[in-house]
Short mmCIF file of C-alpha atoms and ligand atoms in Angstrom, two decimals:
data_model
loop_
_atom_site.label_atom_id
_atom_site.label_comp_id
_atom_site.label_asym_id
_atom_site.label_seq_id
_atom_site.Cartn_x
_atom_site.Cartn_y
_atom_site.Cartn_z
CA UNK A 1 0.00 0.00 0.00
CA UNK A 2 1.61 3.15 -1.23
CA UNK A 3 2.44 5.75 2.12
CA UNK A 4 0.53 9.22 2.29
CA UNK A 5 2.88 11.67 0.68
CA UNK A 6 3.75 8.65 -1.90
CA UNK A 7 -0.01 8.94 -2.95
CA UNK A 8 0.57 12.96 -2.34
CA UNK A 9 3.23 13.13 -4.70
CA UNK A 10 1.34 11.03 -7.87
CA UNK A 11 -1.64 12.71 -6.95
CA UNK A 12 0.45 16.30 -7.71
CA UNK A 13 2.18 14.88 -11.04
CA UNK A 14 -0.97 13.95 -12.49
CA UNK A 15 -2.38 17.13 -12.41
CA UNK A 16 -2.41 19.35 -15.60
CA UNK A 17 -2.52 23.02 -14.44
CA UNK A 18 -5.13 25.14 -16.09
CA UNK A 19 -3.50 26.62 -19.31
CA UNK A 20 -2.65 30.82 -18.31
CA UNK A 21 -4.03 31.03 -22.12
CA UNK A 22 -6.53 28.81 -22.71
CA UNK A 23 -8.24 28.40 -19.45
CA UNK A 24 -8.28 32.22 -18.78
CA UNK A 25 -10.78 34.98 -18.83
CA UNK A 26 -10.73 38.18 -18.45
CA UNK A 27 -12.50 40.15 -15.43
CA UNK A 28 -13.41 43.37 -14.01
CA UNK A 29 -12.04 44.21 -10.66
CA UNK A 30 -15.45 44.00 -9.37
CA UNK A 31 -15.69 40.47 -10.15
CA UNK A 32 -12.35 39.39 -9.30
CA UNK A 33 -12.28 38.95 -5.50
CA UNK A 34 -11.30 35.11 -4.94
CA UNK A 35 -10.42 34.36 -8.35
CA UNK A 36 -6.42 33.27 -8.79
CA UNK A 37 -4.45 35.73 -11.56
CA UNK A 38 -3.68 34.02 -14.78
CA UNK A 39 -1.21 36.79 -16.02
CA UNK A 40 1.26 38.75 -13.31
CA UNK A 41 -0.11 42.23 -12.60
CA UNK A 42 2.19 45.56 -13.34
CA UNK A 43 0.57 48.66 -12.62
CA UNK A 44 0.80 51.65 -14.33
CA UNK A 45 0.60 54.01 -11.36
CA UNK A 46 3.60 55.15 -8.85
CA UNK A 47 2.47 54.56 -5.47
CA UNK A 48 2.00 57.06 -3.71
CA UNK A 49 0.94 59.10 -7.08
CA UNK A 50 2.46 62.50 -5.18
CA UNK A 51 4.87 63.40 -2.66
CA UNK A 52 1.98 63.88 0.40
CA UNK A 53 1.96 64.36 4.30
CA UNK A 54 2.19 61.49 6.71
CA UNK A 55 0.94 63.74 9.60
CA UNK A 56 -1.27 67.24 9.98
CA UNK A 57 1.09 69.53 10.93
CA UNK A 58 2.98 72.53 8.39
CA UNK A 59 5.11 71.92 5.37
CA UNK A 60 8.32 73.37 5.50
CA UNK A 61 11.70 74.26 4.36
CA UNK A 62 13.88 72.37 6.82
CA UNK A 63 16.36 74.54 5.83
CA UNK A 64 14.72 77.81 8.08
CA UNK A 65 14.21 75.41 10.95
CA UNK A 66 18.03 74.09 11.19
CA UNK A 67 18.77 75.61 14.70
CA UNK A 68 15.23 75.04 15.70
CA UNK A 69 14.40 73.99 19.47
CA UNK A 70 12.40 74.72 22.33
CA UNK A 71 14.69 77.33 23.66
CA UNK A 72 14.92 78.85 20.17
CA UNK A 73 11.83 78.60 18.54
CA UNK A 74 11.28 79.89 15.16
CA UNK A 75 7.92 81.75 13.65
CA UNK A 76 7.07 81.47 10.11
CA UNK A 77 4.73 82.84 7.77
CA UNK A 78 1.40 80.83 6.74
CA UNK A 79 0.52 81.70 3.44
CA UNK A 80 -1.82 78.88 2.35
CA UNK A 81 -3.70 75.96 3.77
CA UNK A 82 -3.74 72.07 1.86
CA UNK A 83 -6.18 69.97 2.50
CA UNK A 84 -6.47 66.13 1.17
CA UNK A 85 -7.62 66.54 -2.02
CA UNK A 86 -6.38 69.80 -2.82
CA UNK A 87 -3.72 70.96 -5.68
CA UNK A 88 -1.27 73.24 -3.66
CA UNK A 89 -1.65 76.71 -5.57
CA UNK A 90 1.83 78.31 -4.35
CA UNK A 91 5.13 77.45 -3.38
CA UNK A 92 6.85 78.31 -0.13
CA UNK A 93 9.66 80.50 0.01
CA UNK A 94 12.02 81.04 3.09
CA UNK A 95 10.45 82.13 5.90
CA UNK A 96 7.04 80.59 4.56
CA UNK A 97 5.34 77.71 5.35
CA UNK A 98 1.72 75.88 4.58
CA UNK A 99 -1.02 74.36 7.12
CA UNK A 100 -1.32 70.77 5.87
CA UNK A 101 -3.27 67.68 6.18
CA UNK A 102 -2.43 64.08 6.22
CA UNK A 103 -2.67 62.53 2.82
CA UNK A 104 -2.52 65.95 1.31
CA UNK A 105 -0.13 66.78 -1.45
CA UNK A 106 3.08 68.71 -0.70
CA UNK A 107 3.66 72.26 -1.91
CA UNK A 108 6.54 73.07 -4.17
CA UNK A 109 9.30 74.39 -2.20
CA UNK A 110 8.27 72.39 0.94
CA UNK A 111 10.67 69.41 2.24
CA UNK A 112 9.85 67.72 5.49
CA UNK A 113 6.48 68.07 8.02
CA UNK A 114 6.47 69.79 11.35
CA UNK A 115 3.70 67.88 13.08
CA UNK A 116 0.80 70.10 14.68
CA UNK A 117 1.87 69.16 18.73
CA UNK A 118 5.37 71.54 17.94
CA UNK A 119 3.54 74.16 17.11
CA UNK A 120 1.81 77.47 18.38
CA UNK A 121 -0.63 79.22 16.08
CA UNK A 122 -1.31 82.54 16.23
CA UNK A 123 -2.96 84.65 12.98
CA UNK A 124 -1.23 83.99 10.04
CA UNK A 125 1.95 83.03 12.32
CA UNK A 126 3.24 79.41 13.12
CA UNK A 127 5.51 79.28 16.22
CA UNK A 128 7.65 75.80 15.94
CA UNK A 129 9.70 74.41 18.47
CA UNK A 130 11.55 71.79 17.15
CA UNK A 131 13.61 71.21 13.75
CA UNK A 132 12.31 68.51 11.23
CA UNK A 133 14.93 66.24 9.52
CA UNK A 134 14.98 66.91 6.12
CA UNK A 135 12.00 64.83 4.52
CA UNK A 136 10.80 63.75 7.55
CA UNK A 137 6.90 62.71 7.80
CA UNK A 138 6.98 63.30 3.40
CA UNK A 139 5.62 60.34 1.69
CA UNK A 140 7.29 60.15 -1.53
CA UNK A 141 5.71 59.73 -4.85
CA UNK A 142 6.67 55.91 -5.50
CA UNK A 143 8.19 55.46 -2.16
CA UNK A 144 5.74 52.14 -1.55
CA UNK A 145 5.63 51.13 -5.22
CA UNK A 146 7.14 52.51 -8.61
CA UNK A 147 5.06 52.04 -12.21
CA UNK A 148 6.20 48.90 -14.34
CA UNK A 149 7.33 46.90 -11.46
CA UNK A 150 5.64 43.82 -11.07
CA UNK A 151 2.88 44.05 -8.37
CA UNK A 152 1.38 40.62 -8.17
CA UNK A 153 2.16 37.76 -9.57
CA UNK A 154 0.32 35.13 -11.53
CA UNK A 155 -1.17 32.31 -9.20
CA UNK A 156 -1.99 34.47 -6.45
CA UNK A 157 -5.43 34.11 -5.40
CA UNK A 158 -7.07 38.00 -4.95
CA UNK A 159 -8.55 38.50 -1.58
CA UNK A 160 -8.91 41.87 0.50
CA UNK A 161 -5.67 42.93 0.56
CA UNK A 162 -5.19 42.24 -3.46
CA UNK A 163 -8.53 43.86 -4.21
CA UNK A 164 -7.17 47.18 -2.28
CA UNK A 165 -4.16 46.99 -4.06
CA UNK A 166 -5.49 46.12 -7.81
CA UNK A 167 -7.93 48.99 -7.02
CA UNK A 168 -5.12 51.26 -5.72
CA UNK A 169 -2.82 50.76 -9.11
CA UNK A 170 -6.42 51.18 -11.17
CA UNK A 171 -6.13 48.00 -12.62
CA UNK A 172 -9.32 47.04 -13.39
CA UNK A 173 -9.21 44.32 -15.98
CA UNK A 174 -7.65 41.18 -14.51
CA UNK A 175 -6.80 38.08 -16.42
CA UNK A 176 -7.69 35.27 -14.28
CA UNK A 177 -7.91 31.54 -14.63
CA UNK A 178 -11.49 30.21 -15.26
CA UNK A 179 -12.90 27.80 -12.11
CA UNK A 180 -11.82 24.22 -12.22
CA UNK A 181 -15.49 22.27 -13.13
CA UNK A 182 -15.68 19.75 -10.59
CA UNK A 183 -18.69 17.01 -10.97
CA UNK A 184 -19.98 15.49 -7.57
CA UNK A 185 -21.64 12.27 -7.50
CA UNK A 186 -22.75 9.85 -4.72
CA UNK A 187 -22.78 6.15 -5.49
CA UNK A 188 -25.29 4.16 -3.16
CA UNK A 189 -28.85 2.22 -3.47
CA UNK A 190 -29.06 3.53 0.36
CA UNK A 191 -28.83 7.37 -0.33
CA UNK A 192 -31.71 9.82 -0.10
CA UNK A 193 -31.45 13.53 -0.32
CA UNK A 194 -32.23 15.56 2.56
CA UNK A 195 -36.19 16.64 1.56
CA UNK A 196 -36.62 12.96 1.00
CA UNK A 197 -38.45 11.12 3.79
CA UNK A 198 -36.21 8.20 5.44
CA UNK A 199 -37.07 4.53 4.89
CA UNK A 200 -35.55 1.80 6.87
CA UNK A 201 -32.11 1.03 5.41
CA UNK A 202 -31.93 4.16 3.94
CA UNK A 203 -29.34 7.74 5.28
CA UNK A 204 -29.12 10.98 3.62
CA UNK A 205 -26.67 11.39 0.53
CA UNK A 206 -24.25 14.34 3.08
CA UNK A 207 -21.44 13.88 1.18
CA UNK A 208 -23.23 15.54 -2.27
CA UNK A 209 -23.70 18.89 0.40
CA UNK A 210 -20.33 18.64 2.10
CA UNK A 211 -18.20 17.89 -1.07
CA UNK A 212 -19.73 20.76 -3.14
CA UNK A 213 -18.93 23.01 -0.20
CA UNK A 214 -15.26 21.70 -0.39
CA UNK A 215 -15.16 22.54 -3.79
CA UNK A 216 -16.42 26.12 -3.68
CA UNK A 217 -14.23 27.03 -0.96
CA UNK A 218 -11.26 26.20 -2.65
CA UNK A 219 -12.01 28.01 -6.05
CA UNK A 220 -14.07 25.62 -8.01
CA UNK A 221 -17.17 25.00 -9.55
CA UNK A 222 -19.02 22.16 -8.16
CA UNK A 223 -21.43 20.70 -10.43
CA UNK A 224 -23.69 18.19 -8.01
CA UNK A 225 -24.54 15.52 -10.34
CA UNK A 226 -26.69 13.71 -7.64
CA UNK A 227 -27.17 10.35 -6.35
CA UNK A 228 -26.79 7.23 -8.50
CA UNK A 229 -27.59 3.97 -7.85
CA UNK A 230 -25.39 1.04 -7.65
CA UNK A 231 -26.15 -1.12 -10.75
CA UNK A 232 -23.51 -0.81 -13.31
CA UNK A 233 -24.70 0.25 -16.16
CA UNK A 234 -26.37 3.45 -14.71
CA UNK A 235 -23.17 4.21 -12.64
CA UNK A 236 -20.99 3.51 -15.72
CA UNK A 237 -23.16 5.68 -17.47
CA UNK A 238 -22.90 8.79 -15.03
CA UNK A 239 -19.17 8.27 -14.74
CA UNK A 240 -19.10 8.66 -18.55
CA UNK A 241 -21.09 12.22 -18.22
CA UNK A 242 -19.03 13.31 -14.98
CA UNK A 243 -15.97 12.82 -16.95
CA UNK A 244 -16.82 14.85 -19.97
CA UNK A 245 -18.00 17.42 -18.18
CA UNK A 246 -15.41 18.42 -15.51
CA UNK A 247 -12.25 18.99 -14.92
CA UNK A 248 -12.14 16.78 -11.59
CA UNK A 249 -14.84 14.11 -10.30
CA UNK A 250 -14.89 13.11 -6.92
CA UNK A 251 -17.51 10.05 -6.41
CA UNK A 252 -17.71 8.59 -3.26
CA UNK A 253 -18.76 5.39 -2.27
CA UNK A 254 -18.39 2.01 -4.16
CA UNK A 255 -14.30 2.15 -4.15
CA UNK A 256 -14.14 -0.33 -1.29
CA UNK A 257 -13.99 -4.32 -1.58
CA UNK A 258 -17.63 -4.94 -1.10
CA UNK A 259 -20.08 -7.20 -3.66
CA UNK A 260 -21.20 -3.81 -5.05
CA UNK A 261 -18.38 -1.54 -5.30
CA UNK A 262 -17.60 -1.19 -9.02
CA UNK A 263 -15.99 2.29 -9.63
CA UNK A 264 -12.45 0.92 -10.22
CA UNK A 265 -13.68 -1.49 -12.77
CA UNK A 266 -16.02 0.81 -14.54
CA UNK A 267 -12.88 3.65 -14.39
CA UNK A 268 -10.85 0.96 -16.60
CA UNK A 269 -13.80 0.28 -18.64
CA UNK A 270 -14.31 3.96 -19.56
CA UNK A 271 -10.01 3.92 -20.94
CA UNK A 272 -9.00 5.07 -17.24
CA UNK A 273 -5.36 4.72 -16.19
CA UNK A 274 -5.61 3.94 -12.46
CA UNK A 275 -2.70 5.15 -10.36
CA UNK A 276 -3.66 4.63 -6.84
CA UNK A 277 -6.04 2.06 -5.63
CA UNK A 278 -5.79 2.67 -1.71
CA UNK A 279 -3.33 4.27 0.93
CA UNK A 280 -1.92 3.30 4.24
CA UNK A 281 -3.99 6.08 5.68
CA UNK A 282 -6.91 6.23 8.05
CA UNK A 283 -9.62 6.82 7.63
CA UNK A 284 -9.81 6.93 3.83
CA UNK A 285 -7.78 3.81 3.05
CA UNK A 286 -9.46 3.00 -0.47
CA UNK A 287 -8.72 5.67 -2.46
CA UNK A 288 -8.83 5.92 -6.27
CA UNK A 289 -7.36 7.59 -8.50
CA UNK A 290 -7.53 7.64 -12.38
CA UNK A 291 -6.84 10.40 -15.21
CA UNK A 292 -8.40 10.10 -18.81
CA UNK A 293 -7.35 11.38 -22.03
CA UNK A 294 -9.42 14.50 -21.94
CA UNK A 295 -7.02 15.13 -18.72
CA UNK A 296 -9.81 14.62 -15.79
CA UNK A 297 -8.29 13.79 -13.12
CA UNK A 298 -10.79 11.05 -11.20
CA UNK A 299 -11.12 10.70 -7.40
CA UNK A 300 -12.99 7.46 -6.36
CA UNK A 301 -13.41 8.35 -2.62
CA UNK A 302 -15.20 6.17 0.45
CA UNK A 303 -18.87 6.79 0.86
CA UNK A 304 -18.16 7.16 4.49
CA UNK A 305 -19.00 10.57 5.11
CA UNK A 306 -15.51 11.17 7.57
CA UNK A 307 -13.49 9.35 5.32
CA UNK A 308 -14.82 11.47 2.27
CA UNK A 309 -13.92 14.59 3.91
CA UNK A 310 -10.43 13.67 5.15
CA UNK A 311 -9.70 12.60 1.98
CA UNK A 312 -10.74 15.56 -0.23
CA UNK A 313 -8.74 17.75 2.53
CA UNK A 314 -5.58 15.29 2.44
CA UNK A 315 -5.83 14.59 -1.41
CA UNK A 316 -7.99 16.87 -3.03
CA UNK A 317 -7.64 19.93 -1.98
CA UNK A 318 -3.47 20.93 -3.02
CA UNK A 319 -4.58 18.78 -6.29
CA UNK A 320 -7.77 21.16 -7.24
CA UNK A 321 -5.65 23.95 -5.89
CA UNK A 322 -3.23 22.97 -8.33
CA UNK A 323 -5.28 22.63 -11.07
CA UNK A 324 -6.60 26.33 -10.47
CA UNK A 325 -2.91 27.52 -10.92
CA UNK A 326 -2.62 28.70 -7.37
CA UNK A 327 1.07 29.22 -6.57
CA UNK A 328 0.68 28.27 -2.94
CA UNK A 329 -1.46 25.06 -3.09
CA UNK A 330 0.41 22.54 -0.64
CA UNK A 331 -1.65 21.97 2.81
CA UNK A 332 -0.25 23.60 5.82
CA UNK A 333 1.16 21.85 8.76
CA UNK A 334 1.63 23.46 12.23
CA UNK A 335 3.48 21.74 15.41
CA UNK A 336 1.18 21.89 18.42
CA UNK A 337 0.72 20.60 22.13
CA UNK A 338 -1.93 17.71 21.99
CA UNK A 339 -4.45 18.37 25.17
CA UNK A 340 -5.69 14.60 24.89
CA UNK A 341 -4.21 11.67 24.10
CA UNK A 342 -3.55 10.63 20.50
CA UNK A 343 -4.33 6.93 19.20
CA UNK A 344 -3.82 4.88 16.52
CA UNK A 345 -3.46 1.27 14.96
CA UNK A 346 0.23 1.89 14.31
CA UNK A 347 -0.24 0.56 10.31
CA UNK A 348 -1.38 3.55 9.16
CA UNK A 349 -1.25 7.33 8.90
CA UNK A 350 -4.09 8.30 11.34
CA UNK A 351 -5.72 11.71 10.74
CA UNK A 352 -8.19 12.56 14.37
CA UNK A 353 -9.88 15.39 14.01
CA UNK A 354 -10.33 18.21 16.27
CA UNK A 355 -9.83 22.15 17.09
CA UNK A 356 -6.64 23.84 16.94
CA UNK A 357 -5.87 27.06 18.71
CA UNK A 358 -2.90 29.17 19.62
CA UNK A 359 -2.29 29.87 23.22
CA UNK A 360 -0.32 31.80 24.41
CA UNK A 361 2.07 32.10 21.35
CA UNK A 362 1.72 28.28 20.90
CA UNK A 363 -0.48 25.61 19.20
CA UNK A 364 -2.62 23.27 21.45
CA UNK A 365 -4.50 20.59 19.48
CA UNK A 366 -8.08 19.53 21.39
CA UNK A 367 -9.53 16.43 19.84
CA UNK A 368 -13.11 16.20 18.81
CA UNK A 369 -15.29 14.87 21.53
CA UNK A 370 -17.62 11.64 21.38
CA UNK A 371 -16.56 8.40 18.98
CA UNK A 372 -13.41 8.77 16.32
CA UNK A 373 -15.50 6.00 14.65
CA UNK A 374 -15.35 7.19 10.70
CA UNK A 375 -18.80 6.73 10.39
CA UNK A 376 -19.74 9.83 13.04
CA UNK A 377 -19.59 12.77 11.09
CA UNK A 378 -21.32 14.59 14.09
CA UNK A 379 -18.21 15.98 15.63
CA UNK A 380 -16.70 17.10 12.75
CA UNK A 381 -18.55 20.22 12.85
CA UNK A 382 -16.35 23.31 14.28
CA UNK A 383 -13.10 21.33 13.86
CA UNK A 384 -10.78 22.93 12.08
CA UNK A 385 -7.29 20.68 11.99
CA UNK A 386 -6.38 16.93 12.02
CA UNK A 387 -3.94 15.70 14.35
CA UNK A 388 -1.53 12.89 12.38
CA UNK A 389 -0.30 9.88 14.20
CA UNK A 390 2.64 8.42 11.74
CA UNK A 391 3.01 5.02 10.53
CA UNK A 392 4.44 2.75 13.69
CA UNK A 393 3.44 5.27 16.38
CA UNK A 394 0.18 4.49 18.46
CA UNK A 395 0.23 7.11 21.15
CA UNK A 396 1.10 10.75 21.15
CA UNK A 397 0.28 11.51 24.85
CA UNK A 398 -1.18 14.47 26.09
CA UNK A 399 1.01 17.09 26.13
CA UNK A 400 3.50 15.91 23.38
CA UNK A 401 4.15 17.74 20.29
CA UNK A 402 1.93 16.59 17.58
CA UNK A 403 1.78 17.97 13.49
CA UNK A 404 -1.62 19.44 12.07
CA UNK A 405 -3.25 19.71 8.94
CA UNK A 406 -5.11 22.81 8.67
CA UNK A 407 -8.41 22.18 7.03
CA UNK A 408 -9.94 25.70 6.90
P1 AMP B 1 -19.16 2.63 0.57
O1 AMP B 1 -17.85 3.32 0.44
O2 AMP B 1 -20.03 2.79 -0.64
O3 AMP B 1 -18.96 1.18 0.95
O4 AMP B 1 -19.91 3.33 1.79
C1 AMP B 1 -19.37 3.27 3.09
C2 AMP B 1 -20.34 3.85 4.11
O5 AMP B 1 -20.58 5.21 3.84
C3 AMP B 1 -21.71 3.19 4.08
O6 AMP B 1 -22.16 3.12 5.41
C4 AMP B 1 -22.54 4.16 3.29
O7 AMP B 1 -23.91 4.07 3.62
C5 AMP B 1 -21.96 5.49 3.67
N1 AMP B 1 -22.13 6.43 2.55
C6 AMP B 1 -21.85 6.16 1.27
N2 AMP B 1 -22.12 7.22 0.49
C7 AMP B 1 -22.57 8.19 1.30
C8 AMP B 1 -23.01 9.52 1.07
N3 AMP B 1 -23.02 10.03 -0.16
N4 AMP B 1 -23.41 10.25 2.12
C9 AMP B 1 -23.39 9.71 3.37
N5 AMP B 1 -22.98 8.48 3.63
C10 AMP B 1 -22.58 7.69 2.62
MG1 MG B 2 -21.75 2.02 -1.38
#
């Protein structure tokens, strides 16, 4: 059975990023908060656009407040007032000086800020008692960022402080990747959806809900292609559709050993190449994995709803980021104190789930309460990390160091 970051590290080579050409649109800057750039962004803007005041205070000539101090203050003429916003209409001469506002541009003439708290105002007199260094509190135009310089680079994915920036350099056509397609289906003669009344036997299809959620947060589109029974022909059919329409599938259920799991056979049936078949990991141990000509990449993933879920955040989700063309799409690790007691089987890499928090300046690692059981999905609600026990190990103890997987 191949190890976790064996399976990680086929999973990664079989995935064809989205083309920067191809697979790109264009967007308005409106639109373009989560998307990930396609091209690298170079504004045509310096940053700031004008020399401008940090502080509100007077613009100056640092040169008439050399010998400046408490003891020996020195009064200066103000002949104009700049607000934010406003074009400065004069220069200042020796002796001279402006009333100005943060964010306000500087007068000609002007080089450094005396800040408001060393100065007495009296008329159209400033009294200041202390000298300024020479282009002190001045924000320079392209001090923070200077036009044709690259500003962000292709593969980052825009968020608030990209949106403030794109906005800030007025770029406001982006070329961004389109969103992966990923098809959903659920595989099981038991499955019901939510609205539908339960019959003995029967549970609710949660996977179709919590995979299409997975998807979405990470970029894609999830197209929910429902429940489908386990005979093979309509299965084999579906797979066939799923496949020609996405650029992932992730099916769950019917990859296991039982009389009616068929995925892997239909997958081979259908001209898949199957690279993984299960991994020494739990829970989530049969695992497929199968590309096609057309390039979708095919995730055959246990029907248990916990094992579904660990798997799409273990496997999935650097693949689909991938895919996107995210730069940064590996899954995060942290090192953190374990506040329970950690077990395993010891032949497997054994992912428990639970709620990570920093304390004091360091990680502690709370395990979900009630049954680790794969079939309780119950207590995977608020987690937000899994705790991994490595192959041969079958304690961490409480208050042991212990590496998490982020999963939101
Ligand atoms: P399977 O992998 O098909 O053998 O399913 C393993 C377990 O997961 C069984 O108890 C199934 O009833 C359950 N299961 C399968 N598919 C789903 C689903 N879509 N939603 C919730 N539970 C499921
Ligand atoms: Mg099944």
């Amino acid at each position: 059975m191949l190890s976790v970051t064996e399976a990680e590290a086929i999973i990664l080579n079989l995935v064809q990023v989205l083309d920067s050409e191809k697979d790109s649109e264009v967007v308005s800057l409106d639109d373009a908060d989560g998307r990930v750039l396609a091209k690298s962004v170079v504004g045509k803007l310096d940053f700031p656009h004008w020399d401008n005041s940090a502080m509100d205070g007077y613009a100056v000539r640092y040169e008439d407040l050399q010998n400046c101090s408490a003891d020996n203050p020195v009064t200066l003429e103000v002949i104009t007032e700049i607000a934010a916003g406003d074009r400065p209409q004069t220069d200042i001469k020796p002796g001279q000086t402006a009333r100005i506002f943060t964010g306000a541009m500087l007068p000609a003439g002007a080089n450094a800020i005396v800040i408001q708290e060393n100065t007495t105002r009296e008329g159209d007199l400033v009294t200041i008692f202390a000298a300024p260094h020479p282009q002190e509190f001045v924000r320079h135009k392209g001090a923070f960022y200077q036009a044709g310089k690259p500003l962000l680079e292709a593969g980052i994915v825009i968020g608030a402080a990209e949106m403030a920036v794109l906005a800030t350099a007025q770029c406001t056509q982006l070329s961004v990747y389109r969103r992966p397609r990923v098809a959903i289906l659920s595989t099981g003669d038991e499955l019901v959806t939510p609205e539908q009344t339960l019959q003995p036997g029967q549970i609710v299809d949660s996977n179709q809900y919590a995979l299409a959620s997975f998807v979405a947060s990470n970029g894609g589109i999830p197209l929910k292609l429902g429940i489908i029974s386990d005979r093979p022909e309509a299965l084999k059919n579906a797979i066939a559709q799923a496949i020609e329409s996405a650029d992932i599938v992730l099916s769950t259920g019917g990859v296991s050993v039982g009389d009616y799991d068929y995925v892997d056979r239909i997958l081979a049936e259908l001209g898949g190449t199957l690279h993984i078949r299960s991994v020494a990991v739990k829970p989530g141990k049969p695992l497929t994995v199968a590309t096609f000509d057309n390039n979708c990449l095919y995730f055959g993933i246990p029907g248990n709803p916990v094992s579904a879920l660990v798997s799409c955040w273990r496997f999935v989700q650097p693949a689909l980021r991938k895919l996107s063309g995210q730069n940064n799409y590996q899954p995060r690790f942290v090192k953190a104190i374990t506040r329970y007691d950690l077990k395993a089987g010891g032949k497997r890499e054994t992912y428990l789930w639970g709620k990570l928090q920093l304390v004091d300046g360091e990680y502690e690692f709370t395990l979900a309460g009630g049954s680790h059981s794969s079939g309780n999905l119950i207590n995977l609600a608020q987690t937000n990390g899994l705790a991994i026990v490595p192959v041969g190990q079958k304690l961490i103890a409480e208050g042991e160091e212990v590496r998490v997987m982020l999963t939101s």
